């Protein structure tokens, strides 16, 4: 009995100690926020958590257009961006935004540089990656919160576990823009049915026991993810597909809104529609594993196998994208070796970190736009290619299937495929279209993509977060 009393006393003491520690931290962070706000002239401070703000992908375009929209409507807001891009200066980051996205901010923003970004890198967690990265995001979030306590916090990269940290410890109003759910029912189904994929290796799919354990792990993680997400005062998702999954996990339909990401159609619709473009297939995406570049190369190889030898030189696969880290660079080398092994090196061209001007030039000269990511949350690159007049060939899932490559007035806006055979077949079909058929698809696609413009995004983004911002200002 004495031992039980001692254990109870210790447990109660620990709980009280933790409670007082959290209360002290909350009060101390309030002081730090008050001091920081005073240092910027008493203005409301809005922080965007975007550890890879210099990556140059679609998520970064969302960030910069959102910041530009806030600056235009609320010039008194002081905007902070939490980033782990310690190898770049603020000027470098701003210049890259102008070069890659053709976006110039009305005023400079403050960058809070984070030194612990490695804790959200997948390589740190060879096993239990989702859990490891989520715990790592809390550590990174704590560094961000300690360095600058904002009045309003917006997670724009999908680190949902930072939301309760900023809400409860930082006493911040919190919101988020969700590009992709960290875990989804599709992932659960893939593991349950033992389908192999880049995040479900063969040694797991071949084992009933390991697959069962992984399913239970995903279910537990989904519960934690749902709890964290529900801490958000308002949430924006980027597509119908993402909305459906977030709704199932977070269960906050009244606070979740679809706002399609901003696509630079204003620049790309200036490109003349031309049915007689070069026989080039253009892919635009970061060299991440989920983008499935091997599928692009394999499908192109199969397509080329049906082309007469004397015509093969006129067909090109252009792989355009950015590399975030050494892992991405290694992936490019692996893809280049794959092309060499298949004997198509002369027909595949890798273009890394191209300028906006070069990107437009490649789009204007390419006949086909290629996308192969399974369950892509939305697909900004898909919209941009369609706006530029490329005949899109996208994966038959996610955002491309539900929101983008959909018929308009019973007219097709592009093509969908799901495996090597169907992609190769579609490639052959697109190149066999008549000039009239190709032009009709180009025109339908260009008409459709106006719903994904910068202006539409800015209006939708501000309409959701207006209440949060006006309370602060």
Coordinates of C-alpha atoms in Angstrom, one line a residue:
X1 CA 0.0 0.0 0.0
X2 CA 2.9 2.3 0.9
X3 CA 4.5 1.6 -2.5
X4 CA 1.2 2.5 -4.3
X5 CA 0.9 5.7 -2.4
X6 CA 4.5 6.6 -3.3
X7 CA 3.9 5.9 -7.0
X8 CA 0.7 7.9 -6.9
X9 CA 2.5 10.8 -5.2
X10 CA 5.2 10.7 -7.9
X11 CA 2.7 10.6 -10.7
X12 CA 0.8 13.5 -9.4
X13 CA 4.0 15.4 -8.8
X14 CA 5.1 14.8 -12.4
X15 CA 1.7 16.0 -13.7
X16 CA 1.8 19.1 -11.6
X17 CA 5.4 19.8 -12.7
X18 CA 4.5 19.4 -16.4
X19 CA 1.5 21.6 -16.0
X20 CA 3.4 24.4 -14.3
X21 CA 6.2 24.1 -16.9
X22 CA 3.7 24.4 -19.7
X23 CA 2.0 27.4 -18.0
X24 CA 5.4 29.1 -17.5
X25 CA 6.4 28.5 -21.1
X26 CA 3.0 29.9 -22.3
X27 CA 3.4 33.0 -20.2
X28 CA 7.0 33.5 -21.3
X29 CA 6.1 33.1 -25.0
X30 CA 3.4 35.8 -24.5
X31 CA 6.1 38.1 -23.3
X32 CA 8.3 37.3 -26.2
X33 CA 5.4 38.0 -28.6
X34 CA 4.7 41.3 -27.0
X35 CA 8.3 42.3 -27.3
X36 CA 8.6 41.2 -30.9
X37 CA 5.4 43.0 -31.8
X38 CA 6.7 46.2 -30.2
X39 CA 9.9 45.8 -32.3
X40 CA 7.9 46.0 -35.5
X41 CA 5.8 49.0 -34.5
X42 CA 3.0 47.2 -32.8
X43 CA 1.8 45.6 -36.1
X44 CA 0.0 42.3 -36.2
X45 CA 2.5 39.5 -36.9
X46 CA 1.5 36.7 -39.3
X47 CA 3.8 33.7 -39.7
X48 CA 3.9 31.2 -42.5
X49 CA 5.6 27.9 -41.6
X50 CA 7.3 26.8 -44.8
X51 CA 10.6 25.1 -44.1
X52 CA 11.3 24.6 -47.9
X53 CA 10.3 28.1 -49.1
X54 CA 13.2 28.1 -51.6
X55 CA 12.4 24.8 -53.2
X56 CA 10.7 26.2 -56.3
X57 CA 7.7 23.8 -56.4
X58 CA 3.9 24.3 -56.6
X59 CA 3.6 24.6 -52.8
X60 CA 6.0 27.5 -52.9
X61 CA 4.0 29.3 -55.5
X62 CA 1.0 29.0 -53.1
X63 CA 3.1 30.6 -50.4
X64 CA 4.3 33.6 -52.4
X65 CA 0.9 34.4 -54.0
X66 CA -0.8 34.1 -50.5
X67 CA 1.8 36.6 -49.1
X68 CA 1.3 38.9 -52.0
X69 CA -2.5 38.8 -51.5
X70 CA -2.2 39.6 -47.8
X71 CA 0.2 42.5 -48.5
X72 CA -2.2 44.0 -51.0
X73 CA -5.2 43.9 -48.7
X74 CA -3.5 44.3 -45.3
X75 CA -0.5 46.6 -45.8
X76 CA 0.0 46.9 -42.0
X77 CA 0.5 43.2 -41.4
X78 CA 4.1 42.2 -40.7
X79 CA 4.7 38.8 -42.4
X80 CA 7.3 36.3 -41.2
X81 CA 8.3 33.1 -43.1
X82 CA 9.8 30.3 -41.1
X83 CA 12.3 28.5 -43.4
X84 CA 15.1 26.0 -43.1
X85 CA 16.9 27.3 -46.2
X86 CA 19.9 28.5 -44.2
X87 CA 22.1 28.2 -47.3
X88 CA 20.3 31.2 -48.9
X89 CA 20.0 34.8 -48.0
X90 CA 16.6 36.7 -47.9
X91 CA 17.6 38.3 -51.2
X92 CA 18.4 34.9 -52.8
X93 CA 15.0 33.6 -51.8
X94 CA 13.1 36.6 -53.1
X95 CA 15.0 36.5 -56.3
X96 CA 14.2 32.9 -56.8
X97 CA 10.5 33.6 -56.3
X98 CA 10.7 36.3 -59.0
X99 CA 12.8 34.0 -61.4
X100 CA 10.8 30.8 -60.9
X101 CA 7.3 32.1 -60.5
X102 CA 7.4 35.7 -61.8
X103 CA 6.2 36.9 -58.4
X104 CA 7.4 40.2 -56.9
X105 CA 6.2 41.1 -53.4
X106 CA 5.1 44.6 -52.6
X107 CA 7.3 44.7 -49.5
X108 CA 10.1 42.5 -48.1
X109 CA 9.1 39.8 -45.6
X110 CA 11.1 38.7 -42.5
X111 CA 12.7 35.3 -42.8
X112 CA 13.2 33.3 -39.6
X113 CA 15.9 30.8 -40.3
X114 CA 15.5 27.4 -38.7
X115 CA 18.6 25.2 -38.1
X116 CA 16.8 21.9 -37.2
X117 CA 15.1 21.2 -40.6
X118 CA 16.9 17.9 -40.8
X119 CA 14.4 16.6 -38.2
X120 CA 11.7 16.6 -40.9
X121 CA 13.8 14.9 -43.5
X122 CA 12.7 11.4 -44.5
X123 CA 16.3 10.1 -44.4
X124 CA 16.4 10.6 -40.7
X125 CA 13.7 7.9 -40.2
X126 CA 14.3 4.8 -42.3
X127 CA 11.4 3.2 -40.3
X128 CA 8.2 4.7 -38.9
X129 CA 8.9 7.6 -41.2
X130 CA 5.5 9.3 -40.8
X131 CA 5.7 9.3 -37.0
X132 CA 9.3 10.3 -37.0
X133 CA 8.8 13.3 -39.4
X134 CA 5.7 14.4 -37.4
X135 CA 7.7 14.4 -34.1
X136 CA 10.5 16.1 -35.9
X137 CA 8.1 18.8 -37.2
X138 CA 7.1 19.5 -33.6
X139 CA 10.8 20.0 -32.7
X140 CA 11.2 22.3 -35.7
X141 CA 8.0 24.1 -34.8
X142 CA 9.3 24.7 -31.3
X143 CA 12.4 26.3 -32.7
X144 CA 10.2 28.5 -34.9
X145 CA 7.9 29.4 -32.0
X146 CA 10.8 30.2 -29.7
X147 CA 12.5 32.5 -32.3
X148 CA 9.3 34.4 -33.2
X149 CA 5.9 34.2 -31.6
X150 CA 3.3 35.4 -34.2
X151 CA -0.3 36.5 -33.6
X152 CA -1.5 34.4 -36.5
X153 CA 0.2 31.1 -37.6
X154 CA -0.4 29.5 -40.9
X155 CA 1.1 26.1 -41.8
X156 CA 1.5 26.1 -45.5
X157 CA 3.4 22.9 -46.0
X158 CA 1.3 20.2 -44.2
X159 CA 3.0 19.9 -40.8
X160 CA -0.3 19.5 -38.9
X161 CA 1.4 18.6 -35.6
X162 CA 2.7 22.1 -35.3
X163 CA -0.9 23.4 -35.1
X164 CA -1.5 22.4 -31.4
X165 CA 1.9 23.6 -30.5
X166 CA 1.3 27.2 -31.8
X167 CA -2.3 27.2 -30.6
X168 CA -1.9 26.0 -27.0
X169 CA 1.7 27.0 -26.1
X170 CA 2.0 30.1 -28.4
X171 CA -1.7 31.2 -27.8
X172 CA -1.8 31.9 -31.6
X173 CA -4.7 31.9 -34.0
X174 CA -3.9 29.0 -36.3
X175 CA -4.8 28.1 -39.8
X176 CA -3.4 25.9 -42.6
X177 CA -3.3 25.3 -46.3
X178 CA -3.3 21.5 -46.9
X179 CA -1.7 20.3 -50.1
X180 CA -1.8 16.6 -49.3
X181 CA -3.0 14.6 -46.2
X182 CA 0.0 13.1 -44.4
X183 CA -1.9 9.8 -44.2
X184 CA -5.0 8.9 -46.3
X185 CA -7.6 6.1 -46.7
X186 CA -5.9 5.3 -50.1
X187 CA -2.7 4.7 -48.3
X188 CA -4.5 2.4 -45.8
X189 CA -6.1 0.5 -48.7
X190 CA -2.8 0.1 -50.5
X191 CA -1.1 -1.4 -47.5
X192 CA -4.2 -3.6 -46.7
X193 CA -4.3 -5.0 -50.2
X194 CA -0.5 -5.4 -50.1
X195 CA 0.2 -3.3 -53.2
X196 CA 3.9 -2.4 -53.7
X197 CA 4.8 1.3 -53.9
X198 CA 7.6 3.7 -53.1
X199 CA 6.4 3.9 -49.5
X200 CA 5.3 0.3 -49.3
X201 CA 8.3 -1.9 -50.2
X202 CA 8.2 -5.5 -51.4
X203 CA 9.4 -7.0 -48.1
X204 CA 6.3 -5.6 -46.4
X205 CA 3.8 -6.5 -49.2
X206 CA 5.0 -10.1 -49.2
X207 CA 4.4 -10.5 -45.5
X208 CA 0.8 -10.7 -44.1
X209 CA 2.1 -10.0 -40.6
X210 CA 4.1 -6.9 -41.5
X211 CA 1.2 -5.6 -43.6
X212 CA -1.2 -6.0 -40.7
X213 CA 1.2 -4.2 -38.3
X214 CA 1.6 -1.4 -40.8
X215 CA -2.1 -1.0 -41.2
X216 CA -2.6 -0.7 -37.5
X217 CA 0.3 1.8 -37.3
X218 CA -1.4 3.9 -40.1
X219 CA -4.8 3.8 -38.2
X220 CA -3.2 5.0 -35.0
X221 CA -1.3 7.7 -36.8
X222 CA -4.5 8.8 -38.6
X223 CA -6.2 9.3 -35.2
X224 CA -3.3 11.5 -34.0
X225 CA -3.2 13.4 -37.3
X226 CA -6.9 14.0 -37.1
X227 CA -6.7 15.4 -33.6
X228 CA -3.8 17.7 -34.5
X229 CA -5.6 19.0 -37.7
X230 CA -8.8 19.8 -35.7
X231 CA -6.8 22.3 -33.7
X232 CA -6.9 24.6 -36.7
X233 CA -9.3 27.5 -36.5
X234 CA -9.7 27.4 -40.3
X235 CA -8.3 25.1 -43.0
X236 CA -8.0 25.4 -46.7
X237 CA -7.5 22.4 -49.0
X238 CA -6.4 22.5 -52.6
X239 CA -8.7 20.0 -54.3
X240 CA -11.8 17.9 -54.1
X241 CA -9.6 14.8 -53.5
X242 CA -7.8 16.4 -50.6
X243 CA -11.1 17.8 -49.1
X244 CA -12.6 14.3 -49.1
X245 CA -9.7 12.8 -47.3
X246 CA -9.2 15.6 -44.8
X247 CA -12.9 15.6 -44.0
X248 CA -12.7 11.8 -43.2
X249 CA -9.6 12.4 -41.0
X250 CA -10.2 15.8 -39.4
X251 CA -14.0 15.9 -39.3
X252 CA -14.3 19.7 -39.4
X253 CA -16.4 20.3 -42.5
X254 CA -17.6 23.7 -41.4
X255 CA -14.0 25.0 -41.1
X256 CA -12.6 23.3 -44.2
X257 CA -12.7 25.0 -47.6
X258 CA -11.5 24.2 -51.1
X259 CA -9.4 26.9 -52.7
X260 CA -7.6 25.7 -55.8
X261 CA -3.9 26.7 -55.8
X262 CA -2.8 29.6 -57.9
X263 CA -1.6 28.7 -61.4
X264 CA 0.3 31.2 -63.5
X265 CA -2.1 31.0 -66.4
X266 CA -1.7 34.8 -67.2
X267 CA 1.8 34.2 -68.4
X268 CA 1.2 30.8 -70.1
X269 CA -2.0 31.8 -72.0
X270 CA 0.1 34.3 -73.8
X271 CA 1.8 31.4 -75.6
X272 CA 0.2 31.0 -79.0
X273 CA -1.7 27.8 -79.6
X274 CA 0.0 25.9 -82.3
X275 CA -1.0 22.4 -83.5
X276 CA 2.3 21.9 -85.2
X277 CA 4.7 21.9 -82.2
X278 CA 7.8 19.8 -81.8
X279 CA 7.3 16.1 -80.9
X280 CA 8.5 16.8 -77.4
X281 CA 6.9 15.4 -74.2
X282 CA 7.5 17.8 -71.3
X283 CA 7.4 16.8 -67.6
X284 CA 7.5 19.5 -64.9
X285 CA 7.9 18.4 -61.3
X286 CA 10.4 18.2 -58.5
X287 CA 12.6 15.0 -58.5
X288 CA 10.8 13.4 -55.6
X289 CA 10.0 9.7 -55.4
X290 CA 6.2 10.2 -55.4
X291 CA 6.4 12.0 -58.8
X292 CA 7.2 8.6 -60.3
X293 CA 9.7 9.7 -63.0
X294 CA 10.6 6.0 -63.6
X295 CA 7.1 5.5 -64.9
X296 CA 7.6 8.4 -67.4
X297 CA 10.8 6.9 -68.7
X298 CA 9.4 3.4 -68.9
X299 CA 6.3 4.5 -70.7
X300 CA 8.4 6.7 -73.1
X301 CA 10.6 3.7 -73.8
X302 CA 7.6 1.5 -74.6
X303 CA 6.2 4.2 -76.9
X304 CA 9.5 4.6 -78.6
X305 CA 9.6 0.9 -79.2
X306 CA 6.8 1.3 -81.7
X307 CA 8.4 4.2 -83.6
X308 CA 10.4 3.4 -86.8
X309 CA 14.1 3.9 -86.3
X310 CA 14.4 6.6 -88.9
X311 CA 11.8 8.8 -87.0
X312 CA 13.0 8.3 -83.4
X313 CA 15.3 11.2 -83.3
X314 CA 12.4 13.7 -83.6
X315 CA 10.9 12.5 -80.3
X316 CA 12.1 13.9 -77.0
X317 CA 11.2 13.4 -73.3
X318 CA 12.1 16.6 -71.4
X319 CA 12.3 16.2 -67.6
X320 CA 12.2 19.6 -66.0
X321 CA 12.4 20.1 -62.3
X322 CA 14.2 21.2 -59.2
X323 CA 16.4 19.3 -56.7
X324 CA 15.8 20.1 -53.0
X325 CA 18.7 18.1 -51.6
X326 CA 21.3 15.4 -52.2
X327 CA 18.7 12.7 -52.2
X328 CA 17.0 14.4 -55.2
X329 CA 20.3 14.8 -57.0
X330 CA 21.0 11.1 -56.5
X331 CA 17.6 10.3 -57.8
X332 CA 18.4 12.2 -61.0
X333 CA 21.6 10.2 -61.5
X334 CA 19.6 7.0 -61.0
X335 CA 17.1 8.1 -63.7
X336 CA 19.9 9.0 -66.1
X337 CA 21.3 5.5 -65.6
X338 CA 17.9 4.0 -66.3
X339 CA 17.8 5.9 -69.6
X340 CA 21.2 4.7 -70.5
X341 CA 20.3 1.1 -69.7
X342 CA 17.2 1.4 -71.9
X343 CA 19.2 3.0 -74.7
X344 CA 17.2 6.2 -74.9
X345 CA 19.7 8.6 -73.5
X346 CA 19.7 10.6 -76.7
X347 CA 16.0 11.1 -76.5
X348 CA 15.7 12.1 -72.9
X349 CA 16.9 15.5 -71.7
X350 CA 17.2 16.5 -68.0
X351 CA 16.7 20.2 -67.2
X352 CA 17.4 21.2 -63.6
X353 CA 16.4 24.5 -61.9
X354 CA 15.4 26.3 -65.2
X355 CA 14.5 29.9 -65.2
X356 CA 10.9 31.1 -65.8
X357 CA 11.8 32.3 -69.3
X358 CA 13.3 29.0 -70.2
X359 CA 10.3 27.1 -68.8
X360 CA 7.9 29.2 -71.0
X361 CA 10.1 28.5 -74.0
X362 CA 10.0 24.7 -73.4
X363 CA 6.3 24.8 -72.9
X364 CA 5.7 26.7 -76.2
X365 CA 7.7 24.2 -78.2
X366 CA 6.4 21.0 -76.6
X367 CA 3.4 19.1 -77.9
X368 CA 2.6 16.9 -74.8
X369 CA 2.6 17.7 -71.1
X370 CA 3.3 14.6 -68.9
X371 CA 2.3 13.9 -65.3
X372 CA 2.6 10.5 -63.5
X373 CA 2.1 11.0 -59.8
X374 CA -0.5 8.7 -58.2
X375 CA -3.1 10.6 -56.3
X376 CA -1.5 14.0 -56.8
X377 CA -3.4 16.2 -54.4
X378 CA -4.0 18.8 -57.2
X379 CA -1.4 19.3 -59.9
X380 CA -0.3 22.9 -60.5
X381 CA 2.1 21.7 -63.2
X382 CA -0.8 20.0 -65.0
X383 CA -2.8 23.3 -65.1
X384 CA 0.3 25.3 -66.3
X385 CA 1.0 22.8 -69.1
X386 CA -2.7 23.0 -70.2
X387 CA -2.7 26.8 -70.2
X388 CA 0.5 26.8 -72.3
X389 CA -1.2 24.7 -75.0
X390 CA 0.4 21.3 -74.3
X391 CA -1.9 18.3 -74.6
X392 CA -1.9 17.0 -71.1
X393 CA -1.4 13.3 -70.3
X394 CA -1.9 12.9 -66.5
X395 CA -2.4 10.2 -63.9
X396 CA -5.9 8.9 -63.7
X397 CA -6.3 9.7 -60.0
X398 CA -6.4 12.6 -57.5
X399 CA -6.7 16.2 -58.5
X400 CA -6.0 15.7 -62.2
X401 CA -8.9 13.2 -62.5
X402 CA -11.4 15.0 -60.3
X403 CA -10.8 18.7 -60.9
X404 CA -8.4 19.4 -63.8
X405 CA -8.5 17.0 -66.8
X406 CA -12.3 16.9 -67.0
X407 CA -14.5 17.4 -70.1
X408 CA -15.9 20.8 -70.8
X409 CA -19.1 20.9 -72.8
X410 CA -18.5 17.3 -73.7
X411 CA -15.1 18.2 -75.1
X412 CA -12.0 16.5 -73.8
X413 CA -9.3 18.7 -72.1
X414 CA -6.6 16.0 -72.1
X415 CA -5.8 12.4 -71.5
X416 CA -5.5 10.2 -68.4
X417 CA -3.5 7.0 -67.8
X418 CA -2.4 4.8 -65.0
X419 CA 0.4 2.4 -66.0
X420 CA 3.2 1.9 -68.5
X421 CA 1.0 0.4 -71.2
X422 CA -1.8 3.0 -71.0
X423 CA 0.7 5.9 -70.9
X424 CA 2.5 4.6 -74.0
X425 CA -0.9 4.1 -75.7
X426 CA -2.0 7.6 -75.0
X427 CA 1.4 9.0 -76.2
X428 CA 0.8 7.3 -79.5
X429 CA -2.8 8.5 -79.7
X430 CA -1.8 12.2 -79.0
X431 CA 0.9 12.2 -81.7
X432 CA -1.6 10.7 -84.1
X433 CA -4.2 13.4 -83.7
X434 CA -5.0 15.7 -86.6
X435 CA -4.2 19.4 -86.3
X436 CA -7.9 20.2 -85.9
X437 CA -8.3 17.6 -83.1
X438 CA -5.3 18.9 -81.3
X439 CA -6.4 22.5 -81.6
X440 CA -9.8 21.7 -80.2
X441 CA -8.3 20.0 -77.1
X442 CA -5.9 22.9 -76.6
X443 CA -8.8 25.5 -76.8
X444 CA -11.0 23.5 -74.4
X445 CA -8.1 23.1 -71.9
X446 CA -7.2 26.7 -72.0
X447 CA -10.8 27.8 -71.4
X448 CA -11.1 25.4 -68.5
X449 CA -7.9 26.5 -66.6
X450 CA -9.2 30.0 -66.0
X451 CA -10.8 28.8 -62.8
X452 CA -7.3 28.1 -61.4
X453 CA -6.0 31.7 -61.8
X454 CA -4.1 33.8 -59.3
X455 CA -7.1 36.1 -58.9
X456 CA -9.4 33.2 -58.0
X457 CA -6.9 31.9 -55.5
X458 CA -6.4 35.3 -53.8
X459 CA -10.1 35.8 -53.5
X460 CA -10.7 32.4 -52.0
X461 CA -7.7 32.5 -49.7
X462 CA -8.6 35.9 -48.3
X463 CA -12.3 35.0 -47.9
X464 CA -11.4 32.1 -45.6
X465 CA -8.7 33.8 -43.5
X466 CA -10.3 37.3 -43.4
X467 CA -12.0 36.7 -40.1
X468 CA -8.7 35.5 -38.5
X469 CA -6.7 38.5 -39.8
X470 CA -9.3 41.2 -39.0
X471 CA -9.4 40.1 -35.4
X472 CA -5.7 40.7 -35.2
X473 CA -5.6 44.0 -37.0

